[in-house]
């Protein structure tokens, strides 16, 4: 017997179907509500509104659960690799050994970008934020691969577009950094794995070779896994709604990169380090700054604490915290910023004010710390998030297209002027 809900409005009652997900979550399907009642719903930020049915990622904010295609984030972070997780998210199953080898080889074959990309890069001043460069270079793929503009191509053609952007994203990211650093770009080294290749393109200099530290490469691989997808977050919803107009994968992902840039979303990890720097410059008194965070009259806001979906803890933060401790110890990093971070963390986990408000350190708090310890420059932090989230954006765009989802077109409640005549005095 199908489940239903009733909306009673004035002297009418409207029966609406209730749909149930595989994890027992329930949703009222309101698609017929406006036609039957003239009523729409309103939910600024869509925090209580499901935009789609998806089989990619499940998260439970109350229980701190995050699973990609049914596999727990804890298992994947410990046992898998970012490339294998990207395959899982995009194609729905873990690859066999042969499938993984073919997939990896294909990605390796496509790390090189067209030489003309350099001309686009040279058009950016060195003060260009790497996120703006990245979204531009991703959009430029439509020029070098114009057939990718057709979203209704064969699955083989879509697979080729997927391989190309997965392969070229680290190259674009490293080149965006080199543009800002004023250094010559490095070409991919196809003898290296995904993360090692990225690190070498980032940090190699004509004057000195860069030896990839496996501790750093492994930590980066784990960070990318933890960021790979997160259900219908802001940037993923952006990718879906842009793609719903039948815009191509590359431009939909470029839109997602720009949505991720915001300090309330992917830019939070950069905002965390900027906050820690400000506290250090002010003398490093964490108790003073935590008191400021509690003071309603103080404009200071704590970055990297709490989460809009996770009500008790962010499962990714637990994993990253351990990774951060391991990396800092293995690399022997002594950084006053990191001491300040530890001070804030201890205060937030001890002080009832933060505990009651679930203001615990989140994934952005620890990822900023690790990226800093890995030597990643602060305005590349959100770029790192984008590299990690790329497989999720691809998987969500692909699912939306394969399900032939309709174009996204929300309604509104109008609050402007009602009709009024054009004033006589203005008549020409
Ligand atoms: C994410 O991973 O996208 C962030 O935690 C934000 C979110 O899920 O809303």
CSV table of C-alpha atoms and ligand atoms in Angstrom, one decimal:
chain,number,residue,atom,x,y,z
A,1,UNK,CA,0.0,0.0,0.0
A,2,UNK,CA,1.6,3.3,-1.1
A,3,UNK,CA,2.2,5.9,1.5
A,4,UNK,CA,0.5,9.2,1.3
A,5,UNK,CA,0.5,12.6,3.1
A,6,UNK,CA,-2.3,15.1,3.3
A,7,UNK,CA,-2.0,18.9,3.1
A,8,UNK,CA,-5.1,20.6,4.6
A,9,UNK,CA,-5.6,24.1,3.3
A,10,UNK,CA,-8.7,26.1,4.1
A,11,UNK,CA,-11.6,23.8,3.4
A,12,UNK,CA,-9.6,21.6,1.0
A,13,UNK,CA,-7.4,18.6,1.7
A,14,UNK,CA,-4.8,17.4,-0.8
A,15,UNK,CA,-3.4,13.9,-0.9
A,16,UNK,CA,0.2,13.6,-2.0
A,17,UNK,CA,2.4,10.5,-2.5
A,18,UNK,CA,5.2,9.8,0.0
A,19,UNK,CA,8.3,8.2,-1.6
A,20,UNK,CA,10.8,6.2,0.5
A,21,UNK,CA,14.5,5.8,-0.1
A,22,UNK,CA,16.6,2.6,0.5
A,23,UNK,CA,17.7,4.0,3.8
A,24,UNK,CA,14.1,4.6,4.9
A,25,UNK,CA,14.2,8.3,4.4
A,26,UNK,CA,10.8,9.6,3.3
A,27,UNK,CA,9.8,12.5,1.0
A,28,UNK,CA,6.5,14.0,0.1
A,29,UNK,CA,6.3,14.2,-3.7
A,30,UNK,CA,4.8,17.7,-4.3
A,31,UNK,CA,5.1,17.7,-8.1
A,32,UNK,CA,1.3,17.8,-8.5
A,33,UNK,CA,0.6,20.2,-5.6
A,34,UNK,CA,0.5,23.4,-7.6
A,35,UNK,CA,-1.7,22.0,-10.3
A,36,UNK,CA,-4.2,20.7,-7.8
A,37,UNK,CA,-4.2,23.5,-5.2
A,38,UNK,CA,-2.4,26.5,-6.7
A,39,UNK,CA,0.0,26.2,-3.7
A,40,UNK,CA,3.8,26.0,-4.0
A,41,UNK,CA,6.2,25.3,-1.2
A,42,UNK,CA,9.1,27.6,-0.2
A,43,UNK,CA,12.3,26.5,1.4
A,44,UNK,CA,15.2,29.0,1.1
A,45,UNK,CA,18.4,27.1,0.5
A,46,UNK,CA,16.4,24.0,-0.2
A,47,UNK,CA,17.6,22.6,3.1
A,48,UNK,CA,14.4,20.5,3.5
A,49,UNK,CA,13.8,19.8,-0.1
A,50,UNK,CA,14.9,16.9,-2.1
A,51,UNK,CA,16.0,17.9,-5.7
A,52,UNK,CA,16.4,14.4,-7.1
A,53,UNK,CA,16.6,10.6,-6.5
A,54,UNK,CA,20.2,9.5,-6.5
A,55,UNK,CA,22.0,6.2,-6.0
A,56,UNK,CA,25.5,7.7,-5.6
A,57,UNK,CA,26.1,8.9,-2.0
A,58,UNK,CA,24.2,8.4,1.2
A,59,UNK,CA,24.8,10.5,4.3
A,60,UNK,CA,23.0,10.6,7.6
A,61,UNK,CA,23.6,13.9,9.4
A,62,UNK,CA,22.3,12.6,12.7
A,63,UNK,CA,24.4,9.4,12.8
A,64,UNK,CA,27.5,10.8,11.0
A,65,UNK,CA,27.3,8.3,8.2
A,66,UNK,CA,28.8,8.8,4.8
A,67,UNK,CA,28.8,6.1,2.1
A,68,UNK,CA,29.8,6.1,-1.6
A,69,UNK,CA,27.7,3.6,-3.5
A,70,UNK,CA,27.1,1.7,-0.2
A,71,UNK,CA,30.7,1.6,0.9
A,72,UNK,CA,31.5,3.5,4.1
A,73,UNK,CA,33.9,6.4,3.9
A,74,UNK,CA,35.9,4.8,6.7
A,75,UNK,CA,36.5,1.7,4.6
A,76,UNK,CA,37.3,3.6,1.4
A,77,UNK,CA,39.7,6.0,3.1
A,78,UNK,CA,41.6,3.1,4.7
A,79,UNK,CA,41.5,0.5,1.9
A,80,UNK,CA,40.9,2.2,-1.5
A,81,UNK,CA,42.6,4.8,-3.6
A,82,UNK,CA,41.2,8.0,-5.1
A,83,UNK,CA,41.3,6.6,-8.7
A,84,UNK,CA,39.4,3.5,-7.6
A,85,UNK,CA,36.9,5.6,-5.6
A,86,UNK,CA,36.4,7.9,-8.7
A,87,UNK,CA,35.5,4.7,-10.8
A,88,UNK,CA,33.1,3.5,-8.0
A,89,UNK,CA,31.3,6.9,-7.9
A,90,UNK,CA,31.0,7.3,-11.6
A,91,UNK,CA,30.2,3.7,-12.7
A,92,UNK,CA,28.5,2.4,-9.6
A,93,UNK,CA,30.7,-0.6,-8.8
A,94,UNK,CA,34.3,-1.1,-7.7
A,95,UNK,CA,36.4,-1.9,-10.7
A,96,UNK,CA,37.9,-5.4,-11.3
A,97,UNK,CA,41.7,-5.4,-11.4
A,98,UNK,CA,41.6,-5.4,-15.2
A,99,UNK,CA,39.1,-2.6,-15.3
A,100,UNK,CA,41.1,-0.5,-12.9
A,101,UNK,CA,44.3,-1.0,-14.9
A,102,UNK,CA,42.6,0.0,-18.1
A,103,UNK,CA,41.0,3.0,-16.4
A,104,UNK,CA,44.3,4.2,-14.8
A,105,UNK,CA,46.2,3.7,-18.1
A,106,UNK,CA,43.6,5.8,-20.0
A,107,UNK,CA,43.8,8.6,-17.4
A,108,UNK,CA,47.6,8.5,-17.6
A,109,UNK,CA,47.5,8.7,-21.4
A,110,UNK,CA,45.5,12.0,-21.2
A,111,UNK,CA,47.3,14.0,-18.5
A,112,UNK,CA,49.0,16.2,-21.2
A,113,UNK,CA,47.0,19.3,-22.2
A,114,UNK,CA,46.9,21.1,-25.6
A,115,UNK,CA,49.9,23.4,-25.8
A,116,UNK,CA,47.5,26.3,-26.6
A,117,UNK,CA,46.3,26.0,-23.0
A,118,UNK,CA,49.5,27.9,-22.2
A,119,UNK,CA,48.2,30.9,-24.3
A,120,UNK,CA,45.0,31.0,-22.2
A,121,UNK,CA,47.1,30.7,-19.0
A,122,UNK,CA,49.4,33.6,-20.1
A,123,UNK,CA,46.3,35.8,-20.4
A,124,UNK,CA,45.9,35.6,-16.7
A,125,UNK,CA,47.8,38.1,-14.5
A,126,UNK,CA,49.8,36.4,-11.7
A,127,UNK,CA,47.4,37.7,-9.1
A,128,UNK,CA,44.6,35.6,-10.7
A,129,UNK,CA,43.1,33.3,-8.0
A,130,UNK,CA,43.7,29.7,-9.0
A,131,UNK,CA,40.0,28.8,-8.8
A,132,UNK,CA,39.2,31.4,-11.5
A,133,UNK,CA,41.9,30.0,-13.7
A,134,UNK,CA,40.8,26.4,-13.0
A,135,UNK,CA,37.2,27.0,-14.0
A,136,UNK,CA,38.3,28.9,-17.1
A,137,UNK,CA,40.7,26.1,-18.2
A,138,UNK,CA,37.9,23.5,-17.6
A,139,UNK,CA,35.5,25.5,-19.8
A,140,UNK,CA,38.2,25.8,-22.5
A,141,UNK,CA,38.0,22.0,-22.9
A,142,UNK,CA,34.8,22.6,-24.9
A,143,UNK,CA,37.0,24.4,-27.5
A,144,UNK,CA,39.6,21.6,-27.7
A,145,UNK,CA,37.0,18.9,-27.7
A,146,UNK,CA,33.9,20.4,-29.3
A,147,UNK,CA,32.1,17.0,-29.6
A,148,UNK,CA,31.9,17.1,-25.8
A,149,UNK,CA,29.4,19.9,-26.1
A,150,UNK,CA,26.7,17.3,-27.1
A,151,UNK,CA,25.5,15.8,-23.8
A,152,UNK,CA,23.5,13.2,-25.6
A,153,UNK,CA,26.5,11.4,-27.1
A,154,UNK,CA,27.2,7.7,-26.9
A,155,UNK,CA,28.3,6.3,-23.5
A,156,UNK,CA,31.7,5.6,-25.1
A,157,UNK,CA,32.0,9.3,-26.0
A,158,UNK,CA,31.0,10.4,-22.5
A,159,UNK,CA,33.5,8.0,-21.0
A,160,UNK,CA,36.2,9.6,-23.1
A,161,UNK,CA,35.1,13.1,-21.8
A,162,UNK,CA,35.3,11.7,-18.3
A,163,UNK,CA,38.8,10.3,-18.7
A,164,UNK,CA,40.0,13.6,-20.2
A,165,UNK,CA,38.8,15.8,-17.4
A,166,UNK,CA,39.9,13.4,-14.6
A,167,UNK,CA,43.4,13.3,-16.3
A,168,UNK,CA,43.8,17.0,-17.0
A,169,UNK,CA,42.4,18.5,-13.8
A,170,UNK,CA,45.6,18.0,-11.8
A,171,UNK,CA,47.6,19.5,-14.7
A,172,UNK,CA,45.2,22.5,-14.9
A,173,UNK,CA,45.4,22.9,-11.1
A,174,UNK,CA,49.2,22.8,-11.0
A,175,UNK,CA,49.5,25.2,-13.9
A,176,UNK,CA,47.1,27.6,-12.2
A,177,UNK,CA,49.5,27.6,-9.2
A,178,UNK,CA,52.5,28.1,-11.4
A,179,UNK,CA,50.9,31.0,-13.1
A,180,UNK,CA,50.4,32.7,-9.7
A,181,UNK,CA,53.9,31.8,-8.6
A,182,UNK,CA,55.4,33.2,-11.8
A,183,UNK,CA,57.2,29.9,-12.4
A,184,UNK,CA,57.3,27.9,-15.7
A,185,UNK,CA,54.8,25.1,-15.8
A,186,UNK,CA,55.8,21.5,-15.4
A,187,UNK,CA,54.5,18.8,-17.8
A,188,UNK,CA,52.9,15.6,-16.4
A,189,UNK,CA,55.2,12.7,-15.6
A,190,UNK,CA,53.3,9.6,-16.6
A,191,UNK,CA,55.6,7.3,-14.6
A,192,UNK,CA,54.0,8.7,-11.4
A,193,UNK,CA,50.7,7.9,-9.8
A,194,UNK,CA,47.9,10.5,-9.8
A,195,UNK,CA,48.8,12.3,-6.6
A,196,UNK,CA,52.6,12.1,-7.0
A,197,UNK,CA,52.3,13.5,-10.5
A,198,UNK,CA,50.3,16.4,-9.2
A,199,UNK,CA,52.7,17.2,-6.4
A,200,UNK,CA,55.7,17.0,-8.9
A,201,UNK,CA,53.9,19.4,-11.3
A,202,UNK,CA,53.2,21.7,-8.4
A,203,UNK,CA,56.6,21.9,-6.8
A,204,UNK,CA,59.3,21.0,-9.3
A,205,UNK,CA,61.4,24.0,-10.3
A,206,UNK,CA,64.0,24.4,-13.1
A,207,UNK,CA,66.5,25.1,-10.4
A,208,UNK,CA,65.8,22.0,-8.2
A,209,UNK,CA,64.2,18.7,-8.6
A,210,UNK,CA,61.3,17.8,-6.3
A,211,UNK,CA,61.3,14.3,-4.7
A,212,UNK,CA,57.8,13.2,-3.9
A,213,UNK,CA,57.4,12.1,-0.3
A,214,UNK,CA,55.2,9.0,-0.3
A,215,UNK,CA,53.7,10.2,3.1
A,216,UNK,CA,52.6,13.4,1.4
A,217,UNK,CA,51.2,11.6,-1.7
A,218,UNK,CA,49.3,9.1,0.5
A,219,UNK,CA,47.9,11.8,2.7
A,220,UNK,CA,46.8,13.7,-0.4
A,221,UNK,CA,45.2,10.6,-1.9
A,222,UNK,CA,43.2,10.1,1.4
A,223,UNK,CA,42.1,13.7,1.4
A,224,UNK,CA,40.8,13.5,-2.2
A,225,UNK,CA,38.8,10.3,-1.3
A,226,UNK,CA,37.2,12.2,1.6
A,227,UNK,CA,36.2,15.0,-0.7
A,228,UNK,CA,35.0,12.9,-3.6
A,229,UNK,CA,31.3,13.3,-3.2
A,230,UNK,CA,28.8,14.6,-0.7
A,231,UNK,CA,25.2,14.2,-2.0
A,232,UNK,CA,23.4,17.3,-3.1
A,233,UNK,CA,25.7,20.0,-1.7
A,234,UNK,CA,25.8,23.5,-3.2
A,235,UNK,CA,28.4,22.9,-5.9
A,236,UNK,CA,26.9,19.5,-6.9
A,237,UNK,CA,23.4,21.0,-7.1
A,238,UNK,CA,24.9,23.7,-9.3
A,239,UNK,CA,26.4,21.0,-11.6
A,240,UNK,CA,23.1,19.3,-11.8
A,241,UNK,CA,21.0,22.4,-12.5
A,242,UNK,CA,23.4,23.7,-15.1
A,243,UNK,CA,23.5,20.2,-16.7
A,244,UNK,CA,19.7,19.9,-16.6
A,245,UNK,CA,19.5,22.5,-19.4
A,246,UNK,CA,21.5,19.9,-21.4
A,247,UNK,CA,24.7,22.0,-21.0
A,248,UNK,CA,27.8,19.8,-21.5
A,249,UNK,CA,29.7,18.1,-18.7
A,250,UNK,CA,32.7,20.4,-18.8
A,251,UNK,CA,30.7,23.6,-18.5
A,252,UNK,CA,28.5,22.1,-15.8
A,253,UNK,CA,31.6,21.2,-13.8
A,254,UNK,CA,33.1,24.6,-14.4
A,255,UNK,CA,29.9,26.1,-12.8
A,256,UNK,CA,30.4,23.7,-9.9
A,257,UNK,CA,34.0,24.9,-9.5
A,258,UNK,CA,32.8,28.5,-9.2
A,259,UNK,CA,30.1,27.5,-6.7
A,260,UNK,CA,32.7,25.6,-4.6
A,261,UNK,CA,34.8,28.8,-4.5
A,262,UNK,CA,32.5,30.5,-2.0
A,263,UNK,CA,33.8,30.8,1.6
A,264,UNK,CA,30.6,29.2,2.8
A,265,UNK,CA,31.4,26.1,0.8
A,266,UNK,CA,34.8,24.9,-0.5
A,267,UNK,CA,36.4,28.2,0.4
A,268,UNK,CA,36.0,27.4,4.1
A,269,UNK,CA,39.3,25.6,4.3
A,270,UNK,CA,41.1,28.7,3.0
A,271,UNK,CA,39.1,30.8,5.5
A,272,UNK,CA,40.2,28.5,8.3
A,273,UNK,CA,43.9,29.2,7.7
A,274,UNK,CA,43.2,32.9,7.3
A,275,UNK,CA,41.5,32.8,10.7
A,276,UNK,CA,44.4,31.0,12.3
A,277,UNK,CA,46.8,33.5,10.8
A,278,UNK,CA,44.8,36.4,12.2
A,279,UNK,CA,44.8,34.7,15.7
A,280,UNK,CA,48.6,34.2,15.4
A,281,UNK,CA,49.2,37.8,14.4
A,282,UNK,CA,47.1,38.8,17.4
A,283,UNK,CA,49.3,36.9,19.8
A,284,UNK,CA,47.8,33.4,19.5
A,285,UNK,CA,45.5,33.6,22.5
A,286,UNK,CA,43.0,30.9,21.6
A,287,UNK,CA,40.8,31.4,24.7
A,288,UNK,CA,40.4,35.1,23.8
A,289,UNK,CA,39.2,34.2,20.3
A,290,UNK,CA,36.9,31.5,21.4
A,291,UNK,CA,35.4,34.0,23.8
A,292,UNK,CA,35.0,36.4,20.8
A,293,UNK,CA,33.2,33.5,18.9
A,294,UNK,CA,30.8,33.2,21.8
A,295,UNK,CA,30.1,37.0,22.0
A,296,UNK,CA,27.0,37.8,20.0
A,297,UNK,CA,28.1,41.5,19.7
A,298,UNK,CA,31.5,40.4,18.2
A,299,UNK,CA,31.5,40.1,14.4
A,300,UNK,CA,34.2,37.3,14.6
A,301,UNK,CA,32.9,34.0,13.3
A,302,UNK,CA,34.7,30.7,13.9
A,303,UNK,CA,35.5,29.0,10.5
A,304,UNK,CA,35.8,25.2,10.2
A,305,UNK,CA,33.5,24.3,13.0
A,306,UNK,CA,30.1,22.6,12.8
A,307,UNK,CA,28.3,21.5,9.6
A,308,UNK,CA,24.9,22.3,8.0
A,309,UNK,CA,24.2,18.6,7.5
A,310,UNK,CA,26.1,16.7,10.2
A,311,UNK,CA,24.4,17.3,13.6
A,312,UNK,CA,26.9,15.5,15.8
A,313,UNK,CA,30.2,15.0,13.9
A,314,UNK,CA,31.5,14.9,10.4
A,315,UNK,CA,32.8,11.4,9.8
A,316,UNK,CA,35.4,12.8,7.3
A,317,UNK,CA,36.8,15.1,10.0
A,318,UNK,CA,37.5,12.1,12.3
A,319,UNK,CA,39.5,10.4,9.5
A,320,UNK,CA,41.3,13.6,8.5
A,321,UNK,CA,42.2,14.4,12.1
A,322,UNK,CA,44.0,11.2,12.4
A,323,UNK,CA,45.7,11.7,9.1
A,324,UNK,CA,46.7,15.2,10.1
A,325,UNK,CA,48.3,13.9,13.3
A,326,UNK,CA,50.1,11.2,11.3
A,327,UNK,CA,51.4,13.5,8.6
A,328,UNK,CA,52.5,16.2,11.0
A,329,UNK,CA,54.4,13.6,13.1
A,330,UNK,CA,56.0,11.9,10.0
A,331,UNK,CA,57.0,15.2,8.4
A,332,UNK,CA,58.1,16.6,11.8
A,333,UNK,CA,56.2,19.8,11.1
A,334,UNK,CA,56.4,22.4,13.8
A,335,UNK,CA,54.1,25.3,12.8
A,336,UNK,CA,52.7,27.9,15.3
A,337,UNK,CA,49.5,28.0,13.2
A,338,UNK,CA,49.0,24.3,13.9
A,339,UNK,CA,49.5,24.8,17.6
A,340,UNK,CA,46.8,27.5,17.5
A,341,UNK,CA,44.5,25.0,15.6
A,342,UNK,CA,45.1,22.4,18.3
A,343,UNK,CA,44.2,25.1,20.9
A,344,UNK,CA,40.9,26.0,19.2
A,345,UNK,CA,40.1,22.3,18.7
A,346,UNK,CA,40.6,21.5,22.5
A,347,UNK,CA,38.5,24.5,23.5
A,348,UNK,CA,35.7,23.6,21.1
A,349,UNK,CA,35.6,20.0,22.2
A,350,UNK,CA,35.7,21.0,25.9
A,351,UNK,CA,33.5,24.2,26.2
A,352,UNK,CA,29.8,23.3,26.6
A,353,UNK,CA,28.9,26.4,24.5
A,354,UNK,CA,30.4,24.8,21.4
A,355,UNK,CA,29.5,21.2,22.4
A,356,UNK,CA,25.8,22.1,22.8
A,357,UNK,CA,25.8,23.9,19.4
A,358,UNK,CA,27.6,21.0,17.8
A,359,UNK,CA,30.4,23.4,16.8
A,360,UNK,CA,33.0,20.6,16.5
A,361,UNK,CA,36.0,20.9,14.1
A,362,UNK,CA,34.8,19.8,10.6
A,363,UNK,CA,36.5,18.5,7.5
A,364,UNK,CA,37.5,22.0,6.4
A,365,UNK,CA,39.3,22.7,9.7
A,366,UNK,CA,41.6,19.7,9.4
A,367,UNK,CA,42.0,19.7,5.6
A,368,UNK,CA,43.4,23.3,5.8
A,369,UNK,CA,45.9,22.1,8.4
A,370,UNK,CA,47.0,19.1,6.3
A,371,UNK,CA,47.3,21.1,3.1
A,372,UNK,CA,49.5,23.6,4.9
A,373,UNK,CA,51.6,20.8,6.3
A,374,UNK,CA,51.9,19.4,2.8
A,375,UNK,CA,53.2,22.7,1.6
A,376,UNK,CA,50.1,23.5,-0.5
A,377,UNK,CA,49.7,27.3,-0.7
A,378,UNK,CA,46.6,28.6,1.0
A,379,UNK,CA,44.8,29.8,-2.0
A,380,UNK,CA,45.2,26.4,-3.6
A,381,UNK,CA,43.2,24.7,-0.8
A,382,UNK,CA,39.9,25.1,-2.6
A,383,UNK,CA,41.5,23.9,-5.8
A,384,UNK,CA,42.4,20.7,-3.9
A,385,UNK,CA,38.8,20.4,-2.8
A,386,UNK,CA,37.8,20.8,-6.5
A,387,UNK,CA,40.2,18.0,-7.6
A,388,UNK,CA,38.7,15.8,-4.9
A,389,UNK,CA,35.1,16.6,-5.7
A,390,UNK,CA,35.5,16.1,-9.5
A,391,UNK,CA,34.5,12.4,-9.6
A,392,UNK,CA,31.3,13.3,-7.6
A,393,UNK,CA,30.4,16.1,-9.9
A,394,UNK,CA,31.0,13.8,-12.9
A,395,UNK,CA,28.9,11.0,-11.3
A,396,UNK,CA,26.0,13.3,-10.4
A,397,UNK,CA,26.0,14.9,-13.9
A,398,UNK,CA,26.1,11.5,-15.6
A,399,UNK,CA,23.2,10.2,-13.3
A,400,UNK,CA,21.1,13.3,-14.0
A,401,UNK,CA,21.6,12.9,-17.8
A,402,UNK,CA,21.0,9.1,-17.8
A,403,UNK,CA,17.8,9.6,-15.8
A,404,UNK,CA,16.7,12.3,-18.3
A,405,UNK,CA,15.9,14.6,-15.5
A,406,UNK,CA,13.8,17.7,-16.4
A,407,UNK,CA,15.4,21.2,-16.6
A,408,UNK,CA,15.6,22.8,-13.1
A,409,UNK,CA,13.1,25.6,-12.8
A,410,UNK,CA,12.1,26.5,-9.2
A,411,UNK,CA,9.1,28.9,-8.6
A,412,UNK,CA,9.0,31.9,-6.2
A,413,UNK,CA,6.9,34.0,-3.9
A,414,UNK,CA,6.7,37.5,-5.5
A,415,UNK,CA,7.3,40.4,-3.0
A,416,UNK,CA,7.6,43.3,-5.5
A,417,UNK,CA,5.2,46.0,-6.6
A,418,UNK,CA,1.8,45.0,-7.7
A,419,UNK,CA,0.7,46.5,-11.1
A,420,UNK,CA,1.1,50.3,-11.3
A,421,UNK,CA,0.5,52.8,-14.3
A,422,UNK,CA,3.5,54.3,-16.2
A,423,UNK,CA,3.6,57.9,-14.8
A,424,UNK,CA,2.3,60.7,-17.1
A,425,UNK,CA,5.2,63.0,-16.2
A,426,UNK,CA,7.7,60.6,-17.7
A,427,UNK,CA,5.9,60.2,-21.0
A,428,UNK,CA,8.3,61.1,-23.9
B,1,LIG,C1,30.7,19.2,1.1
B,1,LIG,O1,31.5,18.3,1.3
B,1,LIG,O2,30.3,19.5,0.0
B,1,LIG,C2,30.5,20.2,2.2
B,1,LIG,O3,30.6,19.5,3.5
B,1,LIG,C3,29.3,21.0,2.1
B,1,LIG,C4,28.0,20.2,2.2
B,1,LIG,O4,27.9,19.0,2.1
B,1,LIG,O5,26.9,20.9,2.2
